[in-house]
PDB file of C-alpha atoms in Angstrom:
ATOM      1  CA  MET E   1     -23.941 -28.390 -53.090  1.00 39.00           C
ATOM      2  CA  LEU E   2     -24.536 -24.976 -51.489  1.00 32.00           C
ATOM      3  CA  ARG E   3     -27.821 -26.055 -49.968  1.00 35.00           C
ATOM      4  CA  LYS E   4     -26.071 -29.253 -48.605  1.00 34.00           C
ATOM      5  CA  ALA E   5     -23.300 -27.116 -47.287  1.00 32.00           C
ATOM      6  CA  LEU E   6     -25.601 -24.764 -45.403  1.00 27.00           C
ATOM      7  CA  MET E   7     -27.539 -27.775 -43.957  1.00 31.00           C
ATOM      8  CA  MET E   8     -24.388 -29.145 -42.640  1.00 31.00           C
ATOM      9  CA  VAL E   9     -23.385 -25.902 -41.093  1.00 31.00           C
ATOM     10  CA  LEU E  10     -26.919 -25.339 -39.607  1.00 31.00           C
ATOM     11  CA  GLY E  11     -26.908 -28.887 -38.407  1.00 36.00           C
ATOM     12  CA  TRP E  12     -23.666 -28.117 -36.334  1.00 35.00           C
ATOM     13  CA  THR E  13     -24.596 -24.643 -35.165  1.00 36.00           C
ATOM     14  CA  LEU E  14     -28.244 -24.858 -34.092  1.00 35.00           C
ATOM     15  CA  PRO E  15     -27.587 -27.429 -31.355  1.00 38.00           C
ATOM     16  CA  CYS E  16     -24.826 -25.245 -30.296  1.00 40.00           C
ATOM     17  CA  LEU E  17     -27.024 -22.187 -30.059  1.00 37.00           C
ATOM     18  CA  ALA E  18     -29.589 -24.169 -28.309  1.00 39.00           C
ATOM     19  CA  LEU E  19     -27.153 -25.184 -25.660  1.00 39.00           C
ATOM     20  CA  ALA E  20     -26.006 -21.618 -25.181  1.00 41.00           C
ATOM     21  CA  ALA E  21     -29.493 -20.532 -24.747  1.00 46.00           C
ATOM     22  CA  ASP E  22     -30.138 -23.249 -22.013  1.00 51.00           C
ATOM     23  CA  LYS E  23     -26.984 -22.225 -20.234  1.00 58.00           C
ATOM     24  CA  PRO E  24     -27.978 -20.584 -16.927  1.00 68.00           C
ATOM     25  CA  GLN E  25     -26.937 -16.920 -16.417  1.00 78.00           C
ATOM     26  CA  PRO E  26     -24.432 -16.312 -13.592  1.00 82.00           C
ATOM     27  CA  PRO E  27     -26.364 -14.970 -10.383  1.00 88.00           C
ATOM     28  CA  VAL E  28     -26.632 -11.216  -9.557  1.00 92.00           C
ATOM     29  CA  GLU E  29     -24.264 -10.546  -6.727  1.00 93.00           C
ATOM     30  CA  PHE E  30     -24.956  -8.854  -3.312  1.00 93.00           C
ATOM     31  CA  VAL E  31     -21.429  -7.957  -2.020  1.00 94.00           C
ATOM     32  CA  ILE E  32     -20.737  -6.762   1.452  1.00 91.00           C
ATOM     33  CA  VAL E  33     -17.570  -4.653   1.874  1.00 94.00           C
ATOM     34  CA  TYR E  34     -16.785  -4.076   5.449  1.00 90.00           C
ATOM     35  CA  PRO E  35     -12.928  -3.184   5.802  1.00 91.00           C
ATOM     36  CA  GLY E  36     -11.528  -4.598   9.088  1.00 86.00           C
ATOM     37  CA  GLY E  37     -14.840  -6.244   9.717  1.00 83.00           C
ATOM     38  CA  PRO E  38     -15.456  -9.951  10.902  1.00 77.00           C
ATOM     39  CA  ASP E  39     -13.601 -12.980   9.239  1.00 77.00           C
ATOM     40  CA  ALA E  40     -14.829 -13.541   5.730  1.00 72.00           C
ATOM     41  CA  GLY E  41     -15.061 -17.324   6.186  1.00 74.00           C
ATOM     42  CA  GLY E  42     -17.289 -17.297   9.226  1.00 74.00           C
ATOM     43  CA  GLU E  43     -19.503 -14.361  10.465  1.00 77.00           C
ATOM     44  CA  GLY E  44     -18.941 -12.538   7.188  1.00 81.00           C
ATOM     45  CA  LYS E  45     -20.286 -15.356   5.085  1.00 81.00           C
ATOM     46  CA  ASN E  46     -23.377 -15.669   7.281  1.00 83.00           C
ATOM     47  CA  LEU E  47     -24.113 -11.978   6.863  1.00 80.00           C
ATOM     48  CA  ALA E  48     -23.928 -12.240   3.081  1.00 85.00           C
ATOM     49  CA  GLU E  49     -26.282 -15.358   3.029  1.00 85.00           C
ATOM     50  CA  GLN E  50     -28.838 -13.661   5.227  1.00 82.00           C
ATOM     51  CA  LEU E  51     -28.732 -10.516   3.055  1.00 82.00           C
ATOM     52  CA  VAL E  52     -29.378 -12.629  -0.118  1.00 85.00           C
ATOM     53  CA  GLN E  53     -32.297 -14.585   1.726  1.00 83.00           C
ATOM     54  CA  HIS E  54     -33.770 -11.200   2.870  1.00 79.00           C
ATOM     55  CA  LEU E  55     -33.667  -9.507  -0.322  1.00 82.00           C
ATOM     56  CA  ALA E  56     -34.855 -12.300  -2.483  1.00 81.00           C
ATOM     57  CA  GLY E  57     -37.749 -12.852  -0.165  1.00 82.00           C
ATOM     58  CA  ALA E  58     -38.607  -8.962   0.094  1.00 81.00           C
ATOM     59  CA  THR E  59     -38.463  -8.555  -3.672  1.00 83.00           C
ATOM     60  CA  GLY E  60     -40.288 -11.682  -4.635  1.00 83.00           C
ATOM     61  CA  LEU E  61     -37.499 -12.692  -6.910  1.00 81.00           C
ATOM     62  CA  ASP E  62     -36.033 -16.156  -7.286  1.00 83.00           C
ATOM     63  CA  PRO E  63     -33.283 -16.800  -4.648  1.00 83.00           C
ATOM     64  CA  ALA E  64     -31.280 -18.979  -7.241  1.00 84.00           C
ATOM     65  CA  GLN E  65     -30.717 -15.790  -9.279  1.00 86.00           C
ATOM     66  CA  PHE E  66     -28.783 -14.201  -6.615  1.00 89.00           C
ATOM     67  CA  ALA E  67     -25.466 -14.895  -4.656  1.00 91.00           C
ATOM     68  CA  GLY E  68     -23.872 -13.261  -1.715  1.00 91.00           C
ATOM     69  CA  ALA E  69     -20.185 -12.461  -1.022  1.00 92.00           C
ATOM     70  CA  TYR E  70     -18.517 -10.624   1.796  1.00 92.00           C
ATOM     71  CA  PHE E  71     -14.997  -9.014   1.999  1.00 93.00           C
ATOM     72  CA  ASN E  72     -13.114  -7.322   4.937  1.00 91.00           C
ATOM     73  CA  ASP E  73     -10.475  -6.118   2.527  1.00 91.00           C
ATOM     74  CA  ASN E  74     -11.129  -3.432  -0.151  1.00 94.00           C
ATOM     75  CA  GLN E  75      -8.636  -4.844  -2.652  1.00 94.00           C
ATOM     76  CA  GLN E  76     -10.126  -8.258  -2.587  1.00 94.00           C
ATOM     77  CA  ALA E  77     -13.671  -6.841  -3.044  1.00 96.00           C
ATOM     78  CA  VAL E  78     -12.429  -4.810  -6.097  1.00 97.00           C
ATOM     79  CA  THR E  79     -10.827  -7.928  -7.701  1.00 97.00           C
ATOM     80  CA  TYR E  80     -14.023  -9.848  -7.225  1.00 96.00           C
ATOM     81  CA  LEU E  81     -16.260  -7.117  -8.574  1.00 97.00           C
ATOM     82  CA  LYS E  82     -14.132  -6.764 -11.786  1.00 96.00           C
ATOM     83  CA  ALA E  83     -15.029 -10.458 -12.413  1.00 96.00           C
ATOM     84  CA  HIS E  84     -18.563 -10.247 -11.150  1.00 96.00           C
ATOM     85  CA  ARG E  85     -20.062  -7.017 -12.572  1.00 96.00           C
ATOM     86  CA  ASP E  86     -23.697  -7.867 -12.241  1.00 96.00           C
ATOM     87  CA  ALA E  87     -23.504  -6.513  -8.651  1.00 96.00           C
ATOM     88  CA  PHE E  88     -25.095  -4.577  -5.750  1.00 96.00           C
ATOM     89  CA  VAL E  89     -22.522  -3.494  -3.263  1.00 95.00           C
ATOM     90  CA  LEU E  90     -23.243  -2.782   0.461  1.00 91.00           C
ATOM     91  CA  GLY E  91     -20.335  -0.559   1.450  1.00 92.00           C
ATOM     92  CA  GLY E  92     -19.222   2.772   2.660  1.00 93.00           C
ATOM     93  CA  LEU E  93     -17.888   6.040   1.140  1.00 95.00           C
ATOM     94  CA  GLY E  94     -14.426   5.018   1.678  1.00 96.00           C
ATOM     95  CA  PHE E  95     -15.072   2.251  -0.895  1.00 97.00           C
ATOM     96  CA  TYR E  96     -17.192   4.192  -3.277  1.00 97.00           C
ATOM     97  CA  LEU E  97     -15.015   7.238  -3.818  1.00 97.00           C
ATOM     98  CA  PRO E  98     -11.797   5.547  -4.927  1.00 97.00           C
ATOM     99  CA  GLN E  99     -13.543   2.772  -6.923  1.00 97.00           C
ATOM    100  CA  ARG E 100     -16.475   4.577  -8.450  1.00 96.00           C
ATOM    101  CA  LYS E 101     -14.608   5.155 -11.789  1.00 96.00           C
ATOM    102  CA  SER E 102     -12.824   1.870 -12.242  1.00 96.00           C
ATOM    103  CA  LEU E 103     -15.987  -0.101 -11.243  1.00 97.00           C
ATOM    104  CA  GLY E 104     -18.662   2.162 -12.666  1.00 97.00           C
ATOM    105  CA  LEU E 105     -20.406   2.486  -9.346  1.00 97.00           C
ATOM    106  CA  GLN E 106     -23.585   4.447  -8.732  1.00 96.00           C
ATOM    107  CA  PRO E 107     -24.906   5.204  -5.304  1.00 96.00           C
ATOM    108  CA  LEU E 108     -28.465   4.283  -4.314  1.00 96.00           C
ATOM    109  CA  ALA E 109     -28.743   4.833  -0.581  1.00 95.00           C
ATOM    110  CA  ARG E 110     -26.763   6.194   2.379  1.00 93.00           C
ATOM    111  CA  LEU E 111     -26.246   4.681   5.750  1.00 84.00           C
ATOM    112  CA  ARG E 112     -28.127   5.769   8.883  1.00 83.00           C
ATOM    113  CA  GLY E 113     -26.556   5.065  12.137  1.00 77.00           C
ATOM    114  CA  GLU E 114     -28.044   5.441  15.709  1.00 73.00           C
ATOM    115  CA  GLY E 115     -26.774   8.931  15.874  1.00 71.00           C
ATOM    116  CA  GLY E 116     -27.762  10.062  12.249  1.00 76.00           C
ATOM    117  CA  SER E 117     -26.845   9.902   8.678  1.00 80.00           C
ATOM    118  CA  ASP E 118     -23.424  11.725   8.724  1.00 91.00           C
ATOM    119  CA  GLU E 119     -20.147  10.090   9.723  1.00 93.00           C
ATOM    120  CA  ARG E 120     -17.624  11.758  12.008  1.00 95.00           C
ATOM    121  CA  PHE E 121     -14.192  10.811  13.031  1.00 97.00           C
ATOM    122  CA  ALA E 122     -12.430  11.300  16.494  1.00 98.00           C
ATOM    123  CA  VAL E 123      -9.060  10.579  17.965  1.00 98.00           C
ATOM    124  CA  VAL E 124      -8.932   9.563  21.501  1.00 98.00           C
ATOM    125  CA  VAL E 125      -5.974   9.476  23.984  1.00 98.00           C
ATOM    126  CA  LYS E 126      -5.342   8.701  27.519  1.00 98.00           C
ATOM    127  CA  LYS E 127      -6.510  11.681  29.550  1.00 97.00           C
ATOM    128  CA  GLY E 128      -3.929  14.289  30.030  1.00 97.00           C
ATOM    129  CA  ARG E 129      -1.149  12.599  27.874  1.00 97.00           C
ATOM    130  CA  TYR E 130      -1.583  14.598  24.649  1.00 97.00           C
ATOM    131  CA  LYS E 131      -3.531  17.689  23.821  1.00 96.00           C
ATOM    132  CA  ALA E 132      -3.327  17.956  20.071  1.00 96.00           C
ATOM    133  CA  LEU E 133      -2.687  16.094  16.827  1.00 96.00           C
ATOM    134  CA  ASP E 134       0.676  17.718  16.399  1.00 95.00           C
ATOM    135  CA  GLU E 135       1.878  16.105  19.639  1.00 97.00           C
ATOM    136  CA  LEU E 136       1.227  12.625  17.946  1.00 97.00           C
ATOM    137  CA  ARG E 137       3.576  12.982  15.200  1.00 96.00           C
ATOM    138  CA  GLY E 138       5.620   9.721  15.022  1.00 97.00           C
ATOM    139  CA  LYS E 139       3.455   8.153  17.595  1.00 98.00           C
ATOM    140  CA  THR E 140       1.244   5.191  17.248  1.00 98.00           C
ATOM    141  CA  LEU E 141      -2.377   5.587  15.827  1.00 98.00           C
ATOM    142  CA  TRP E 142      -4.612   2.493  15.982  1.00 98.00           C
ATOM    143  CA  GLY E 143      -8.111   1.911  14.574  1.00 97.00           C
ATOM    144  CA  SER E 144     -10.351  -0.136  12.288  1.00 95.00           C
ATOM    145  CA  VAL E 145     -10.865   3.051  10.309  1.00 96.00           C
ATOM    146  CA  LEU E 146      -7.303   2.659   9.101  1.00 97.00           C
ATOM    147  CA  PHE E 147      -8.242  -0.392   6.962  1.00 96.00           C
ATOM    148  CA  ASP E 148     -10.194   2.021   4.699  1.00 96.00           C
ATOM    149  CA  ASP E 149      -8.755   3.809   1.554  1.00 95.00           C
ATOM    150  CA  ALA E 150      -5.876   6.094   2.860  1.00 96.00           C
ATOM    151  CA  ARG E 151      -6.925   9.010   0.802  1.00 97.00           C
ATOM    152  CA  TYR E 152     -10.378   8.870   2.102  1.00 97.00           C
ATOM    153  CA  VAL E 153      -9.129   8.724   5.812  1.00 97.00           C
ATOM    154  CA  ASP E 154      -6.706  11.770   5.189  1.00 98.00           C
ATOM    155  CA  ARG E 155      -9.200  13.909   3.323  1.00 97.00           C
ATOM    156  CA  PHE E 156     -12.227  13.290   5.693  1.00 97.00           C
ATOM    157  CA  ALA E 157     -10.728  12.210   9.124  1.00 98.00           C
ATOM    158  CA  PHE E 158      -7.995  14.750   8.925  1.00 97.00           C
ATOM    159  CA  ALA E 159      -9.495  17.345   6.603  1.00 95.00           C
ATOM    160  CA  GLY E 160      -6.603  16.951   4.082  1.00 94.00           C
ATOM    161  CA  LYS E 161      -4.123  18.560   6.579  1.00 94.00           C
ATOM    162  CA  LEU E 162      -1.846  15.600   6.899  1.00 95.00           C
ATOM    163  CA  GLN E 163      -1.050  12.251   5.419  1.00 96.00           C
ATOM    164  CA  SER E 164      -1.537   9.650   8.185  1.00 97.00           C
ATOM    165  CA  ALA E 165       1.063   7.203   6.859  1.00 97.00           C
ATOM    166  CA  LYS E 166       3.685   9.863   7.195  1.00 97.00           C
ATOM    167  CA  ALA E 167       2.358  11.575  10.279  1.00 97.00           C
ATOM    168  CA  PHE E 168       1.822   8.429  12.537  1.00 98.00           C
ATOM    169  CA  ASP E 169       2.931   4.893  13.023  1.00 98.00           C
ATOM    170  CA  LEU E 170      -0.312   3.208  11.743  1.00 98.00           C
ATOM    171  CA  HIS E 171      -1.749   0.069  13.428  1.00 98.00           C
ATOM    172  CA  PRO E 172      -4.810  -1.014  11.627  1.00 97.00           C
ATOM    173  CA  THR E 173      -6.924  -3.423  14.008  1.00 96.00           C
ATOM    174  CA  PRO E 174     -10.293  -5.044  13.657  1.00 92.00           C
ATOM    175  CA  ARG E 175     -10.713  -4.624  17.455  1.00 93.00           C
ATOM    176  CA  PRO E 176     -10.678  -0.812  18.180  1.00 94.00           C
ATOM    177  CA  LEU E 177     -12.063  -1.313  21.801  1.00 94.00           C
ATOM    178  CA  SER E 178      -9.026  -3.490  22.518  1.00 96.00           C
ATOM    179  CA  ALA E 179      -6.810  -0.655  21.219  1.00 97.00           C
ATOM    180  CA  VAL E 180      -8.553   1.843  23.415  1.00 97.00           C
ATOM    181  CA  ARG E 181      -7.735  -0.417  26.392  1.00 97.00           C
ATOM    182  CA  LYS E 182      -4.056  -0.221  25.407  1.00 96.00           C
ATOM    183  CA  LEU E 183      -4.144   3.622  26.031  1.00 97.00           C
ATOM    184  CA  GLU E 184      -4.407   3.052  29.737  1.00 93.00           C
ATOM    185  CA  SER E 185      -1.062   1.042  29.682  1.00 93.00           C
ATOM    186  CA  GLU E 186       0.465   3.326  27.167  1.00 93.00           C
ATOM    187  CA  GLY E 187       0.768   0.327  24.672  1.00 94.00           C
ATOM    188  CA  ALA E 188      -0.882   2.653  22.253  1.00 97.00           C
ATOM    189  CA  ASP E 189      -0.740   6.460  21.884  1.00 98.00           C
ATOM    190  CA  ALA E 190      -4.010   7.212  20.159  1.00 98.00           C
ATOM    191  CA  VAL E 191      -7.020   5.578  18.540  1.00 98.00           C
ATOM    192  CA  LEU E 192      -8.991   6.797  15.506  1.00 98.00           C
ATOM    193  CA  LEU E 193     -12.736   5.929  15.852  1.00 97.00           C
ATOM    194  CA  ASN E 194     -15.829   6.580  13.795  1.00 94.00           C
ATOM    195  CA  ARG E 195     -18.974   7.801  15.009  1.00 91.00           C
ATOM    196  CA  ALA E 196     -20.616   4.540  15.920  1.00 87.00           C
ATOM    197  CA  GLN E 197     -17.473   3.490  17.880  1.00 92.00           C
ATOM    198  CA  LEU E 198     -17.270   6.613  19.848  1.00 94.00           C
ATOM    199  CA  GLU E 199     -20.834   6.615  20.748  1.00 90.00           C
ATOM    200  CA  ALA E 200     -20.506   2.970  22.045  1.00 90.00           C
ATOM    201  CA  LEU E 201     -17.322   3.877  23.844  1.00 95.00           C
ATOM    202  CA  LYS E 202     -19.135   6.840  25.622  1.00 94.00           C
ATOM    203  CA  GLN E 203     -21.432   4.228  27.328  1.00 93.00           C
ATOM    204  CA  LEU E 204     -18.566   2.478  28.997  1.00 95.00           C
ATOM    205  CA  PRO E 205     -16.670   3.487  32.322  1.00 95.00           C
ATOM    206  CA  LEU E 206     -13.461   3.394  30.247  1.00 95.00           C
ATOM    207  CA  PHE E 207     -14.504   6.579  28.492  1.00 97.00           C
ATOM    208  CA  GLN E 208     -13.951   8.625  31.761  1.00 97.00           C
ATOM    209  CA  GLY E 209     -10.059   8.063  31.458  1.00 97.00           C
ATOM    210  CA  LEU E 210      -9.861   9.407  27.893  1.00 98.00           C
ATOM    211  CA  ASP E 211      -9.630  12.744  25.895  1.00 98.00           C
ATOM    212  CA  ILE E 212     -10.932  13.538  22.666  1.00 98.00           C
ATOM    213  CA  ILE E 213      -8.194  15.574  21.004  1.00 98.00           C
ATOM    214  CA  HIS E 214      -9.526  15.873  17.444  1.00 98.00           C
ATOM    215  CA  THR E 215     -12.944  15.598  15.821  1.00 97.00           C
ATOM    216  CA  SER E 216     -13.659  15.768  12.140  1.00 97.00           C
ATOM    217  CA  ASP E 217     -16.179  17.722  10.207  1.00 96.00           C
ATOM    218  CA  PRO E 218     -19.397  15.795   9.307  1.00 94.00           C
ATOM    219  CA  VAL E 219     -19.038  13.522   6.316  1.00 94.00           C
ATOM    220  CA  PRO E 220     -21.857  12.182   4.113  1.00 92.00           C
ATOM    221  CA  THR E 221     -22.257   8.415   4.082  1.00 91.00           C
ATOM    222  CA  VAL E 222     -23.105   5.755   1.260  1.00 93.00           C
ATOM    223  CA  GLY E 223     -24.419   2.334   2.031  1.00 89.00           C
ATOM    224  CA  LEU E 224     -25.903   0.810  -1.116  1.00 93.00           C
ATOM    225  CA  MET E 225     -24.304   1.148  -4.611  1.00 96.00           C
ATOM    226  CA  PHE E 226     -24.518  -0.945  -7.896  1.00 97.00           C
ATOM    227  CA  ILE E 227     -22.753  -1.494 -11.149  1.00 98.00           C
ATOM    228  CA  PRO E 228     -25.389  -0.653 -13.793  1.00 97.00           C
ATOM    229  CA  THR E 229     -25.702  -3.625 -16.253  1.00 96.00           C
ATOM    230  CA  ALA E 230     -28.247  -5.416 -18.310  1.00 95.00           C
ATOM    231  CA  ARG E 231     -28.802  -7.680 -15.268  1.00 93.00           C
ATOM    232  CA  THR E 232     -28.891  -5.217 -12.522  1.00 95.00           C
ATOM    233  CA  LYS E 233     -30.870  -2.253 -14.018  1.00 95.00           C
ATOM    234  CA  PRO E 234     -34.214  -4.204 -14.327  1.00 93.00           C
ATOM    235  CA  VAL E 235     -34.195  -5.121 -10.577  1.00 92.00           C
ATOM    236  CA  GLN E 236     -32.660  -1.830  -9.303  1.00 94.00           C
ATOM    237  CA  ASP E 237     -35.907  -0.296  -7.953  1.00 94.00           C
ATOM    238  CA  LYS E 238     -37.079  -3.623  -6.220  1.00 91.00           C
ATOM    239  CA  ILE E 239     -33.769  -3.941  -4.568  1.00 91.00           C
ATOM    240  CA  LEU E 240     -33.556  -0.301  -3.497  1.00 93.00           C
ATOM    241  CA  LYS E 241     -37.084  -0.571  -1.961  1.00 91.00           C
ATOM    242  CA  SER E 242     -36.151  -3.602   0.030  1.00 88.00           C
ATOM    243  CA  VAL E 243     -32.894  -2.255   1.274  1.00 87.00           C
ATOM    244  CA  LEU E 244     -34.641   0.914   2.458  1.00 90.00           C
ATOM    245  CA  GLN E 245     -36.746  -1.360   4.566  1.00 87.00           C
ATOM    246  CA  LEU E 246     -34.095  -3.741   5.536  1.00 82.00           C
ATOM    247  CA  CYS E 247     -33.364  -2.739   9.058  1.00 87.00           C
ATOM    248  CA  GLY E 248     -37.050  -2.642  10.001  1.00 85.00           C
ATOM    249  CA  THR E 249     -37.698  -6.294   9.331  1.00 82.00           C
ATOM    250  CA  PRO E 250     -36.888  -9.312  11.738  1.00 80.00           C
ATOM    251  CA  LYS E 251     -34.453 -11.085   9.190  1.00 72.00           C
ATOM    252  CA  GLY E 252     -32.850  -7.859   8.154  1.00 76.00           C
ATOM    253  CA  LYS E 253     -32.162  -6.387  11.476  1.00 81.00           C
ATOM    254  CA  SER E 254     -29.565  -9.019  12.221  1.00 77.00           C
ATOM    255  CA  VAL E 255     -27.697  -8.117   8.903  1.00 73.00           C
ATOM    256  CA  CYS E 256     -27.941  -4.339   9.957  1.00 80.00           C
ATOM    257  CA  GLN E 257     -26.733  -4.921  13.483  1.00 77.00           C
ATOM    258  CA  GLY E 258     -23.814  -7.104  12.140  1.00 70.00           C
ATOM    259  CA  VAL E 259     -22.359  -4.182  10.296  1.00 67.00           C
ATOM    260  CA  GLY E 260     -23.456  -1.380  12.595  1.00 70.00           C
ATOM    261  CA  ILE E 261     -26.347   0.101  10.584  1.00 78.00           C
ATOM    262  CA  ALA E 262     -29.717   1.544  11.785  1.00 84.00           C
ATOM    263  CA  GLY E 263     -31.283   2.032   8.329  1.00 87.00           C
ATOM    264  CA  PHE E 264     -31.005   3.552   4.831  1.00 89.00           C
ATOM    265  CA  ASP E 265     -32.040   6.760   3.050  1.00 91.00           C
ATOM    266  CA  ILE E 266     -32.083   7.462  -0.775  1.00 93.00           C
ATOM    267  CA  VAL E 267     -28.899   9.226  -1.999  1.00 91.00           C
ATOM    268  CA  SER E 268     -27.764  10.415  -5.461  1.00 86.00           C
ATOM    269  CA  SER E 269     -24.390  11.020  -7.275  1.00 85.00           C
ATOM    270  CA  GLU E 270     -25.448  14.771  -7.334  1.00 89.00           C
ATOM    271  CA  SER E 271     -25.709  14.901  -3.519  1.00 89.00           C
ATOM    272  CA  LEU E 272     -22.305  13.548  -3.217  1.00 94.00           C
ATOM    273  CA  ALA E 273     -20.710  16.054  -5.598  1.00 95.00           C
ATOM    274  CA  PRO E 274     -18.932  18.094  -2.852  1.00 94.00           C
ATOM    275  CA  VAL E 275     -17.261  15.015  -1.187  1.00 95.00           C
ATOM    276  CA  ILE E 276     -16.334  13.775  -4.643  1.00 96.00           C
ATOM    277  CA  LYS E 277     -14.798  17.162  -5.446  1.00 96.00           C
ATOM    278  CA  LYS E 278     -12.817  17.096  -2.085  1.00 96.00           C
ATOM    279  CA  TYR E 279     -11.521  13.473  -2.662  1.00 96.00           C
ATOM    280  CA  ASP E 280     -10.404  14.209  -6.098  1.00 95.00           C
ATOM    281  CA  ALA E 281      -8.774  17.518  -5.379  1.00 92.00           C
ATOM    282  CA  ARG E 282      -4.876  17.565  -5.946  1.00 83.00           C
TER     283      ARG E 282
END
């Protein structure tokens, strides 16, 4: 009777095990996080798809094993990554620092812009209107940078000397150049720019009518990070190698240009220790 019972159990369980073994694994995710960036349903989706196609081709891995996702909102990206943990993330220091513990993120590469690897932030105003940050207290501050983590902005754009939400009337905008144009008509008091945005602005005649009243210290960057899992660890080295070469390839170049990147360099958690300490400080 025992043998009959075992056969009955095995007869039910073995087919179930076979079905489970045949069930395809969910894809490894490549997630682009670009706060205040292009719309997630149009240009953003295309960027994610291009990234997946390039990395699959560059690594020689099956494209069917991967999926791409794009978010221009940090919190939406966090929610997605908590449900899809087999993931590589293309994002910045402003995403890595606040989420590194809750998501278990590890940095792999840092961003390199046209002007170098470090980030800088600057506050620009209409020429002659304001001379220092203190004069902006209670005034409007615009910028796409303001979509990022507030603690990150306060600690690194303003050296931890103020809380931007209390010091200014904040206006996050995905169109910083439009905000800069508002300075002339005094529809805006000041605009917070990152390094790439400021360098681009300097090439325009519009810059001649502006003053830079604040510039941050250099800030290290992060570009590629991942959540170490049984699915991501085996392909980590191949993905890193292909990302380091990404911006130098015809297909990858359009992805890099879409998010304002010139290239990538290897980075480690140890090299980011000073900024982690600064971010975590009470």
